Short mmCIF file of C-alpha atoms in Angstrom, two decimals:
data_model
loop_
_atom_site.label_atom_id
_atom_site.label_comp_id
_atom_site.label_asym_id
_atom_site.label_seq_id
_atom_site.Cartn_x
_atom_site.Cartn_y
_atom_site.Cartn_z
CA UNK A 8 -1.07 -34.49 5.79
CA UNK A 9 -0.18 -35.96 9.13
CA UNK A 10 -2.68 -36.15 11.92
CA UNK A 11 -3.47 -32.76 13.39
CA UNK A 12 -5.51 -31.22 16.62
CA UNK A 13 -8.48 -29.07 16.06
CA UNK A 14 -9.12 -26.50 18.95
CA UNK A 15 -12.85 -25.21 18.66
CA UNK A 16 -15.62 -24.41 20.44
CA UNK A 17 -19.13 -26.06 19.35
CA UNK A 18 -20.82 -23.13 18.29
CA UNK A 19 -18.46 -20.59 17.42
CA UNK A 20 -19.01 -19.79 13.78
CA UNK A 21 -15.53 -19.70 12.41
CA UNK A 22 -14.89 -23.00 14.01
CA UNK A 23 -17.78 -24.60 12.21
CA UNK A 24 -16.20 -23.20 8.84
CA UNK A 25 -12.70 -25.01 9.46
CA UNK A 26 -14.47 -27.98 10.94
CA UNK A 27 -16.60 -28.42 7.73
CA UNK A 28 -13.75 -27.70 5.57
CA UNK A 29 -11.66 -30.55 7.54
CA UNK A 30 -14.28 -32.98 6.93
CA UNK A 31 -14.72 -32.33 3.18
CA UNK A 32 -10.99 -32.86 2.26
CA UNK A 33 -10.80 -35.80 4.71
CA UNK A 34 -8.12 -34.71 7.08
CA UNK A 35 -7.61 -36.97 9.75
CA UNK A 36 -7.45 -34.58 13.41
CA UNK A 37 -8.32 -34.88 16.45
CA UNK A 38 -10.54 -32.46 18.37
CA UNK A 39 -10.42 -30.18 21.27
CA UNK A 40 -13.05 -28.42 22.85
CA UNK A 41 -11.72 -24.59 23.96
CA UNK A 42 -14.85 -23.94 26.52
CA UNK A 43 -15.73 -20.48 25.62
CA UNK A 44 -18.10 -19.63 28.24
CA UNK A 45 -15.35 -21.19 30.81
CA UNK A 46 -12.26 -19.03 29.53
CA UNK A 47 -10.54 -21.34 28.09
CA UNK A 48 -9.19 -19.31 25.30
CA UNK A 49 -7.31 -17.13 27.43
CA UNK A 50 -5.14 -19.22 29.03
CA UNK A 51 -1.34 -18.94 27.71
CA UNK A 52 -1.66 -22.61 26.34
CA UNK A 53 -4.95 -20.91 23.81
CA UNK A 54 -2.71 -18.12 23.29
CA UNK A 55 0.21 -19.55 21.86
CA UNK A 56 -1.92 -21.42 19.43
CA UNK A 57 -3.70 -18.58 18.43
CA UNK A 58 -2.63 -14.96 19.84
CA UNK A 59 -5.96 -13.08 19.58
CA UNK A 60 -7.08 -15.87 22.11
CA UNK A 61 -9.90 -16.84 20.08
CA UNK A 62 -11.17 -20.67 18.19
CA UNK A 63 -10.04 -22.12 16.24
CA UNK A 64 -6.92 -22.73 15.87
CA UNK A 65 -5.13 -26.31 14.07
CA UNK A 66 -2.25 -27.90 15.35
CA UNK A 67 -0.27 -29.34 13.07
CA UNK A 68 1.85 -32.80 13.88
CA UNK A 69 4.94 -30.83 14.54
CA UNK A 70 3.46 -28.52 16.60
CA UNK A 71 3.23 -25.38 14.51
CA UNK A 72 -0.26 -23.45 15.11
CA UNK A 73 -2.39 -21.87 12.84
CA UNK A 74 -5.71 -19.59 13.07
CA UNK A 75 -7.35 -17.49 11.26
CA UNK A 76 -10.52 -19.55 9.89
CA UNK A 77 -9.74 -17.67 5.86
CA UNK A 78 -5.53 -18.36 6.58
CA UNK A 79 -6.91 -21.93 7.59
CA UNK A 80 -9.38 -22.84 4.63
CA UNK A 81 -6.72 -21.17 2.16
CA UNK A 82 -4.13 -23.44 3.51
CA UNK A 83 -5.86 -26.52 3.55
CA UNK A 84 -6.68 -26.13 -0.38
CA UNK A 85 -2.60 -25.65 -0.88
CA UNK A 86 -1.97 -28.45 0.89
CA UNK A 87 -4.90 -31.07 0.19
CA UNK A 88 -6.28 -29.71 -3.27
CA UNK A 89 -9.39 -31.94 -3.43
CA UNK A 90 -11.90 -31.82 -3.06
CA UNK A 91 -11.43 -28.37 -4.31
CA UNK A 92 -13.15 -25.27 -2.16
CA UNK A 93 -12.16 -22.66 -4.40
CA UNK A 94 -12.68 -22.60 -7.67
CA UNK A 95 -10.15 -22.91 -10.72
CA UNK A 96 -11.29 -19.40 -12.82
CA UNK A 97 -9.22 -16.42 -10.89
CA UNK A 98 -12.46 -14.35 -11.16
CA UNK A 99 -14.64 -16.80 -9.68
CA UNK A 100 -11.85 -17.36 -7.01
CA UNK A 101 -12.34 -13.44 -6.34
CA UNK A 102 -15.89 -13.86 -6.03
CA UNK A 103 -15.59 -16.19 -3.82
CA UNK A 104 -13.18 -14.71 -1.39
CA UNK A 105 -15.22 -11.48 -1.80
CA UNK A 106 -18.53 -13.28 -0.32
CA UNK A 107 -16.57 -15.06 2.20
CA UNK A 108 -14.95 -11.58 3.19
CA UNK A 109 -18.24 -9.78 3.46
CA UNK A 110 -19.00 -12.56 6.19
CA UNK A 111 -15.39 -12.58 7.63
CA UNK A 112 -14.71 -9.02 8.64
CA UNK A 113 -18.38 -7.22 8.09
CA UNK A 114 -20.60 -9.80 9.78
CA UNK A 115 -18.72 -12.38 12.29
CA UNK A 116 -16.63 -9.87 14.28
CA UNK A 117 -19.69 -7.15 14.57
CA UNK A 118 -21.09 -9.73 16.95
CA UNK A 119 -19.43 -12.01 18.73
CA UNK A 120 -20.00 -12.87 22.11
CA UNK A 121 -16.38 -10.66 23.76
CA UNK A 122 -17.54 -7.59 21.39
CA UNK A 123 -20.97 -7.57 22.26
CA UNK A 124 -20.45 -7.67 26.04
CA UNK A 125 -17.80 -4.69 25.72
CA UNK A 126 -20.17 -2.65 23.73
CA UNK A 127 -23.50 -3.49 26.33
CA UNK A 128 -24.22 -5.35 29.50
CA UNK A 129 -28.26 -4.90 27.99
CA UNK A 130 -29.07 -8.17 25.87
CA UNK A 131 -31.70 -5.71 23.94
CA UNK A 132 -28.80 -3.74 23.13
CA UNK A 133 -26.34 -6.84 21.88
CA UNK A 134 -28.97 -8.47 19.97
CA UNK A 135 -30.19 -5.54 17.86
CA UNK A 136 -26.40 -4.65 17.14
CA UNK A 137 -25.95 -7.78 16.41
CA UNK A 138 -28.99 -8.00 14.24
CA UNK A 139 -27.92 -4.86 11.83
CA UNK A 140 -24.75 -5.80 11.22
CA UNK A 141 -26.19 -9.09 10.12
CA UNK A 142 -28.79 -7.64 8.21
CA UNK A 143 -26.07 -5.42 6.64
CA UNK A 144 -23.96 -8.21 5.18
CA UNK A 145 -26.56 -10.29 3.93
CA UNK A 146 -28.55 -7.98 2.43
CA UNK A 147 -24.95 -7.22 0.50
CA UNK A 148 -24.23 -10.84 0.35
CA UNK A 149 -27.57 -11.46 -1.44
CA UNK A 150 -26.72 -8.35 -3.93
CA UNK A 151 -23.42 -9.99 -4.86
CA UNK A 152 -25.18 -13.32 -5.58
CA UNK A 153 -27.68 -11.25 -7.85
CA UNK A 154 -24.38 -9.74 -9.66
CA UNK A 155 -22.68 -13.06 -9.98
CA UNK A 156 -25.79 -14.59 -11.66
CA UNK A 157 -26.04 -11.06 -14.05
CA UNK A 158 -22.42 -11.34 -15.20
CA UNK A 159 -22.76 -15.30 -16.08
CA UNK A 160 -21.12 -16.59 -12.87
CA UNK A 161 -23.82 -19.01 -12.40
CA UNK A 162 -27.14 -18.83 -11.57
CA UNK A 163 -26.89 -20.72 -8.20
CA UNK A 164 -28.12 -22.91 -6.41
CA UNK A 165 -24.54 -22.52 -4.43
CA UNK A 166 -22.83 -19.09 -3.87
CA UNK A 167 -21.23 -19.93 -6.85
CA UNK A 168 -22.69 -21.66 -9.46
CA UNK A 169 -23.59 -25.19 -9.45
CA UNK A 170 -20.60 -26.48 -6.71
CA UNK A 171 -19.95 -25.81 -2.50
CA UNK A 172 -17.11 -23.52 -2.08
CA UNK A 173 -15.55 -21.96 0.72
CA UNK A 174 -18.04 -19.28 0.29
CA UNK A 175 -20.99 -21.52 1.37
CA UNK A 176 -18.91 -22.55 4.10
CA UNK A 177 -19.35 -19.25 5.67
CA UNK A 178 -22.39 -18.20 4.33
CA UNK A 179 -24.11 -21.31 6.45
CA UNK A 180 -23.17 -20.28 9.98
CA UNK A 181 -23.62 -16.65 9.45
CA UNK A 182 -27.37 -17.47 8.35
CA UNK A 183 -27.63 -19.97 11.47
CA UNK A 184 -26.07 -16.50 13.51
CA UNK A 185 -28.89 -14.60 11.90
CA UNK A 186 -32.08 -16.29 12.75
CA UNK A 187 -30.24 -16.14 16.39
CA UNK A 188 -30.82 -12.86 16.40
CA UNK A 189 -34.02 -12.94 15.24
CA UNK A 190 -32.97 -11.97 11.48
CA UNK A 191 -35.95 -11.75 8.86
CA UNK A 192 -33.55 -14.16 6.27
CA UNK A 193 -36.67 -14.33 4.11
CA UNK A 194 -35.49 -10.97 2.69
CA UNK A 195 -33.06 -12.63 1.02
CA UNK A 196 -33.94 -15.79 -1.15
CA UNK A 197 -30.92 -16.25 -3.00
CA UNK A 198 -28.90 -16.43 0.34
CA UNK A 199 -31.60 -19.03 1.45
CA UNK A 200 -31.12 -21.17 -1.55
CA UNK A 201 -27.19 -21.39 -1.50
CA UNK A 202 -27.77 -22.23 2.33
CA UNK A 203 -30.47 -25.12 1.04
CA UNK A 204 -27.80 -26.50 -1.40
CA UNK A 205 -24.71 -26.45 0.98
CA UNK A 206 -26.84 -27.93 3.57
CA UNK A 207 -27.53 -30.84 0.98
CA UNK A 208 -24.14 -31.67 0.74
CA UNK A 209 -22.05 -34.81 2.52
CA UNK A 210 -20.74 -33.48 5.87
CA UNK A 211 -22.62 -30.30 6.32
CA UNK A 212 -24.75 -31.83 8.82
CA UNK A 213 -22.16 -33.33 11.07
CA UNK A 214 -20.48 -30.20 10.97
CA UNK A 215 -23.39 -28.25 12.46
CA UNK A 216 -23.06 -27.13 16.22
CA UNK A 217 -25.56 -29.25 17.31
CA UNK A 218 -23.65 -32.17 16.22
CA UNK A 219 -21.32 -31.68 18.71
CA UNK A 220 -20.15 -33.03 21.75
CA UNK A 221 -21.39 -30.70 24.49
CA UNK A 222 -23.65 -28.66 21.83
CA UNK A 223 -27.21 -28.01 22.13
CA UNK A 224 -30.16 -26.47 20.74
CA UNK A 225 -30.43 -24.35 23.61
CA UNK B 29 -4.54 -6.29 -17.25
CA UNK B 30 -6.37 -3.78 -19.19
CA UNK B 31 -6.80 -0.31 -17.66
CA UNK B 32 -8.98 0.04 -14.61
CA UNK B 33 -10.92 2.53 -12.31
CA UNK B 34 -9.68 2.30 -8.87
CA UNK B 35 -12.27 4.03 -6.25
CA UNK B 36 -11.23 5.03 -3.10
CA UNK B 37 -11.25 7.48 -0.01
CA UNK B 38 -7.52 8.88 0.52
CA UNK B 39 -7.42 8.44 4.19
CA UNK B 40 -9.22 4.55 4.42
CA UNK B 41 -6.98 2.08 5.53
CA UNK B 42 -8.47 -0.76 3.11
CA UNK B 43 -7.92 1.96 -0.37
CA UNK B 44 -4.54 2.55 1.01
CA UNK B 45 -4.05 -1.60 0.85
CA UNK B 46 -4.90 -1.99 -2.56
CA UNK B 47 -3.47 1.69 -3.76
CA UNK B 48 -0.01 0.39 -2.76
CA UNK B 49 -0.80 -3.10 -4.54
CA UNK B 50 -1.74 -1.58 -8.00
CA UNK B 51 1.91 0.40 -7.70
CA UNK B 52 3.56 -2.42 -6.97
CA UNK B 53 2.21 -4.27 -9.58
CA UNK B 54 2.41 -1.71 -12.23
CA UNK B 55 -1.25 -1.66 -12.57
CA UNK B 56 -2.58 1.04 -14.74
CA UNK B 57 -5.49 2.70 -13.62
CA UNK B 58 -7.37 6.34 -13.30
CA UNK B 59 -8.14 7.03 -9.78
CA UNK B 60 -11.93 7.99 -8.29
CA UNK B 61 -12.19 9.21 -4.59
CA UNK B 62 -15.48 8.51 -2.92
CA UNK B 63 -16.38 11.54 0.07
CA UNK B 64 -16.92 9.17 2.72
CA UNK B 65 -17.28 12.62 4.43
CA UNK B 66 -20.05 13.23 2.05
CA UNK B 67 -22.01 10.10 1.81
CA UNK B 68 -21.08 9.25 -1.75
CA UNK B 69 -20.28 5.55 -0.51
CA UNK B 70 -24.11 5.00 0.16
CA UNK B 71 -25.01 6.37 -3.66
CA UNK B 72 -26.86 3.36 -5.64
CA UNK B 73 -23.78 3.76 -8.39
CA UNK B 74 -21.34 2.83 -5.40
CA UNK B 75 -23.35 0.17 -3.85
CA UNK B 76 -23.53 -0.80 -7.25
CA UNK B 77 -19.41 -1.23 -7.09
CA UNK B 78 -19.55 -2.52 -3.99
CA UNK B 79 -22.62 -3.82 -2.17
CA UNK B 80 -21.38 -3.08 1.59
CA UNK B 81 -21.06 0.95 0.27
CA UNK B 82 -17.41 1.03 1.00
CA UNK B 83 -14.01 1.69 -0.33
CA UNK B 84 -12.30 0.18 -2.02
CA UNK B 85 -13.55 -1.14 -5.20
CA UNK B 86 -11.46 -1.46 -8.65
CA UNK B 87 -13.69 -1.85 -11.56
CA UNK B 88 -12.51 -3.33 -14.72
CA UNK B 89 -12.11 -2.67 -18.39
CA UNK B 90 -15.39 -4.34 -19.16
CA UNK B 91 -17.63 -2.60 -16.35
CA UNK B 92 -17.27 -5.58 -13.88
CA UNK B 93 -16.27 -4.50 -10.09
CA UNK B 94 -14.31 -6.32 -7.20
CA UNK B 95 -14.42 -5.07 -3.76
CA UNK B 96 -12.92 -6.58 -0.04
CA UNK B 97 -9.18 -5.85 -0.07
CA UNK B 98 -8.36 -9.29 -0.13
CA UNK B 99 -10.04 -10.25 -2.63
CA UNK B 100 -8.72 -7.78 -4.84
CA UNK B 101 -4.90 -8.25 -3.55
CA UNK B 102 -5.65 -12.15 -4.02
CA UNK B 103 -6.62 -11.53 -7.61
CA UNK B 104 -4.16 -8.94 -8.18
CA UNK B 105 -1.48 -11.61 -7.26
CA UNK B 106 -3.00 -14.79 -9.63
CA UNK B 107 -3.74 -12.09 -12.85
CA UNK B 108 -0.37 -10.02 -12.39
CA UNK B 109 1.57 -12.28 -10.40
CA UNK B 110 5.18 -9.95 -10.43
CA UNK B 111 6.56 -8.65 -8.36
CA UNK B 112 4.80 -11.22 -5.61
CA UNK B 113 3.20 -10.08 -2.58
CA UNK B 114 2.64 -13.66 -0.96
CA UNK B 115 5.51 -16.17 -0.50
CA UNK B 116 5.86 -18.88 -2.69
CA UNK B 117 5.98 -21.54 0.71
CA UNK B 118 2.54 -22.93 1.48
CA UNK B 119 3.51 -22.51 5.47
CA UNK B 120 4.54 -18.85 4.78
CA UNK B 121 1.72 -17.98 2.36
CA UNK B 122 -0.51 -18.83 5.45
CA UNK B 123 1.46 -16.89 8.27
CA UNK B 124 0.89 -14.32 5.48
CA UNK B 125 -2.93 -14.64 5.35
CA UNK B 126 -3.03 -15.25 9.07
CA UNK B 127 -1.18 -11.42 9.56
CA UNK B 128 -3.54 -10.42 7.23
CA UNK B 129 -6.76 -11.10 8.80
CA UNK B 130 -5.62 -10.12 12.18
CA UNK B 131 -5.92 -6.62 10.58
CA UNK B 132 -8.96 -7.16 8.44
CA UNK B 133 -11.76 -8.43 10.68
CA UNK B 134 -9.86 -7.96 14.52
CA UNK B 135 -8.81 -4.69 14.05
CA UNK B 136 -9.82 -2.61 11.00
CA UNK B 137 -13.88 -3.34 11.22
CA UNK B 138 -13.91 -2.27 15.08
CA UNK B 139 -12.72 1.10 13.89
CA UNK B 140 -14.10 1.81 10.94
CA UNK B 141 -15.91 5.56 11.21
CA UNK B 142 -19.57 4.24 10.59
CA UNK B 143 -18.89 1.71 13.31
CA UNK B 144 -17.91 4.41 15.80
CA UNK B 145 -20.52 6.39 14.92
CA UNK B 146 -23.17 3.80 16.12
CA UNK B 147 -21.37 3.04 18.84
CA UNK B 148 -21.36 6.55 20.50
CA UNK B 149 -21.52 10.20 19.43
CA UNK B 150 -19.27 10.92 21.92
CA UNK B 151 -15.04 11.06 20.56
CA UNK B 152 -13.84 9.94 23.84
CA UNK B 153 -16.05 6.75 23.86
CA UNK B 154 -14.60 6.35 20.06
CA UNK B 155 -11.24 6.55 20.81
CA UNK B 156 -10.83 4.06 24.13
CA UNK B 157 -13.02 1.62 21.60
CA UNK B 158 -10.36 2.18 18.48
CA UNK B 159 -7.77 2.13 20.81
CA UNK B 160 -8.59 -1.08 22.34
CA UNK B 161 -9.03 -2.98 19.85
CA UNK B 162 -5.70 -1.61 17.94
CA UNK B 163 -4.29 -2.45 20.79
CA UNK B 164 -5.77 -6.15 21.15
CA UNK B 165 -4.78 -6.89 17.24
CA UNK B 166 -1.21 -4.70 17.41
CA UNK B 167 -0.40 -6.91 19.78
CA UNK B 168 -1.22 -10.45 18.43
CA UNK B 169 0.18 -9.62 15.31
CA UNK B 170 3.48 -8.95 17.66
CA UNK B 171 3.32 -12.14 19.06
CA UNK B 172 2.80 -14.07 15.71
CA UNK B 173 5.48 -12.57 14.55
CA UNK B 174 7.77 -13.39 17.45
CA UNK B 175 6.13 -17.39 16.47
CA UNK B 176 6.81 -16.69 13.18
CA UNK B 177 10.96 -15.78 13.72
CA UNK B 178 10.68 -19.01 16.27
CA UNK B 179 9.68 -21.75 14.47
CA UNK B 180 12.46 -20.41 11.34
CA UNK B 181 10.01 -18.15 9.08
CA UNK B 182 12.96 -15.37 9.14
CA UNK B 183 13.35 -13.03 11.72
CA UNK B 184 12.37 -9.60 9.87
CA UNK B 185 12.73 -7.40 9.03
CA UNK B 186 9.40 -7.48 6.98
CA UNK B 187 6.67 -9.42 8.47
CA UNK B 188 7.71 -12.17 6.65
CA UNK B 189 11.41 -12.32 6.45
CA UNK B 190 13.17 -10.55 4.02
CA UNK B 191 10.76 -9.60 1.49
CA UNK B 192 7.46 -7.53 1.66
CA UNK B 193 4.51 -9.12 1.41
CA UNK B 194 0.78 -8.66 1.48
CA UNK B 195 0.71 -8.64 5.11
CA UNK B 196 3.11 -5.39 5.38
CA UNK B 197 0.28 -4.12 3.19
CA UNK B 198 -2.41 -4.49 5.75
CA UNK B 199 0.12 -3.45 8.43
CA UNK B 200 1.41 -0.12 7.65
CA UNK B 201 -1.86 1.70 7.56
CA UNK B 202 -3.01 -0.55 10.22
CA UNK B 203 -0.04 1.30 12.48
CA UNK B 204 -1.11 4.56 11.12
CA UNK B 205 -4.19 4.18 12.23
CA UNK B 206 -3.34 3.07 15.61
CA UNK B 207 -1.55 6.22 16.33
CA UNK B 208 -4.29 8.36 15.22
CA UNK B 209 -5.78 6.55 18.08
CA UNK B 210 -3.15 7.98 20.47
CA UNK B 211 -1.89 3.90 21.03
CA UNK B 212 1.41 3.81 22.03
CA UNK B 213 2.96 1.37 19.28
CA UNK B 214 6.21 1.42 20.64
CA UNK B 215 5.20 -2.13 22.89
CA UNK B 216 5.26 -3.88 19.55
CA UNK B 217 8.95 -3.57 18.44
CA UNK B 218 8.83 -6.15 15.48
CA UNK B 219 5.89 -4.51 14.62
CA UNK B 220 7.58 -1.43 14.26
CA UNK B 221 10.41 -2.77 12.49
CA UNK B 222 8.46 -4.27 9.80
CA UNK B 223 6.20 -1.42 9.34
CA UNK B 224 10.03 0.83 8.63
CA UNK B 225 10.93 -2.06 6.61
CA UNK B 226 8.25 -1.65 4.19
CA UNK B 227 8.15 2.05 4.61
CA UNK B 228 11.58 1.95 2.64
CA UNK B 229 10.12 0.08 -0.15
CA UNK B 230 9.25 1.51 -3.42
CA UNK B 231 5.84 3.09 -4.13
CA UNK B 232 5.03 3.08 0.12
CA UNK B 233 5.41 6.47 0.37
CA UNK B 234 3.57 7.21 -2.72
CA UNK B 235 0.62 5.06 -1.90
CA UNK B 236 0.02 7.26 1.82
CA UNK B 237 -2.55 9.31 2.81
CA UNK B 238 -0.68 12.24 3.06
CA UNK B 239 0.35 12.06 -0.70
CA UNK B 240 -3.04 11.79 -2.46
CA UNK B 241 -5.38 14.58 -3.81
CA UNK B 242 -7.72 15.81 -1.08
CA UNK B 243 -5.62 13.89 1.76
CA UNK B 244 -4.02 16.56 4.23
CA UNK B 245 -2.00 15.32 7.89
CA UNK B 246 -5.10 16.84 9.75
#
């Protein structure tokens, strides 16, 4: 693959997915920061790269846009197939995308920062909606892990058996969203260990928000 | 495929999804509606099928159970793989995906009735909040597709060029749903074109609301 641009913002959790996943198949990009807090995303330039005006978005080296963080991940393993994210048994490929769904569409977009202002200008309010719906889909991601292991998908310490997949990719932020909000993650220790073992991995530290130009701890 | 048990709820956008995929595909299957109206979603034997306590879920010959629409149209398309619902071009395969998760976690999860209910028991507050954010997604998935005809992905009438694909899946009851929400869908014209397109096709009239058992047009 030629060169490409990543457009991101440091902690924005479905950049951190696509960031990670760039890292691991050893795509060669360049980076953009899309300040967040600034506006940045609505500008027409962040729009045509991505029309919901959101991070992130990859530019490829003809100038062709694409976002979606699952549309990204899925394309990258088409187009660089190794290391391999996914894995090669169509069930286990289902499993997967069903965990990394549960975090896609019942998790991530409950609480992000442009929801959670719509739905409350009371941080007390934002954080405990954010805090259910995060509950909600790890308490369900942590049931499918317990199926997974019952039907002889592997009894961890990933999502998914004994390798990283795209899964773990989202799994990690969405437990670094959690404790955010003040999550009691301790309920569920299956979720804890496939964070532990995808944490363990080359690149998931450098992928981490903190690791970034203009991130923080803070 | 052996037989299978689809479960659904006749008017949910995400059973209407995979109801029109198992048609398509010539799946065979007996059919199990879960009263969201009545709760059965939240029973142990559904969170069993599917640990969010949602529709749909399609459980197999030998007792095992998928859930998250994509998932199950992803594994629909690598175990029965004709007719095809995703293109056969790694570039169009992700404009596909990219469609699709507009719709599944921008638009469908910030309208889903459990959401609205914790947002507000008042209808009015429900409906500017559905509204918007049909709105918000209607109209990115407009613009993509305007990208899409640009950069020479086929200008309709389908969402991706000639042929329906997974993403017309996601649309069409994605549409439906926005009018329920009094949006006025006629500012997305290839929108509208692609959700006729796909309206013509075989089994999308079948697979509606409208046309299953308990489903009415009130």
């Amino acid at each position: 693959m030629q060169r490409c641009t990543f457009y991101h913002y440091w902690r924005s959790s479905a950049s951190w997915r696509v960031r990670w996943a760039l890292a691991i198949k050893g795509v060669e990009h360049d980076v953009v920061g899309v300040d967040l807090v600034a506006g940045e995303q609505s500008t027409p330039e962040h729009q045509a790269r991505n029309p919901l005006g959101r991070v992130p978005a990859l530019v490829l080296a003809d100038g062709r846009s694409l976002a979606e963080s699952v549309a990204i991940l899925e394309w990258l393993e088409e187009t660089v197939p190794a290391p391999a994210l996914y894995p090669e048994d169509p069930w286990q490929r289902a499993r997967t995308r069903q965990l990394v769904e549960i975090v896609n569409a019942s998790v991530q977009p409950m609480q992000n920062i442009s929801m959670l202002r719509r739905l409350s200008p009371e941080v007390p309010v934002q954080r405990a909606w954010a805090a259910h719906y995060n509950e909600l889909g790890l308490g369900a991601y942590e049931a499918l892990l317990g199926q997974i292991a019952a039907e002889g998908g592997g009894n961890g310490p990933f999502s998914i058996g004994d390798r990283l997949t795209a899964a773990d990719l989202f799994l990690v932020p969405q437990v670094y969203g959690a404790r955010r909000f003040q999550v009691d993650v301790s309920r569920f220790p299956r979720v804890l260990a496939a964070e532990a073992a995808a944490r363990a991995t080359p690149h998931a530290e450098a992928a981490r928000p903190e690791n970034q130009p203009g991130g923080s701890l803070g």
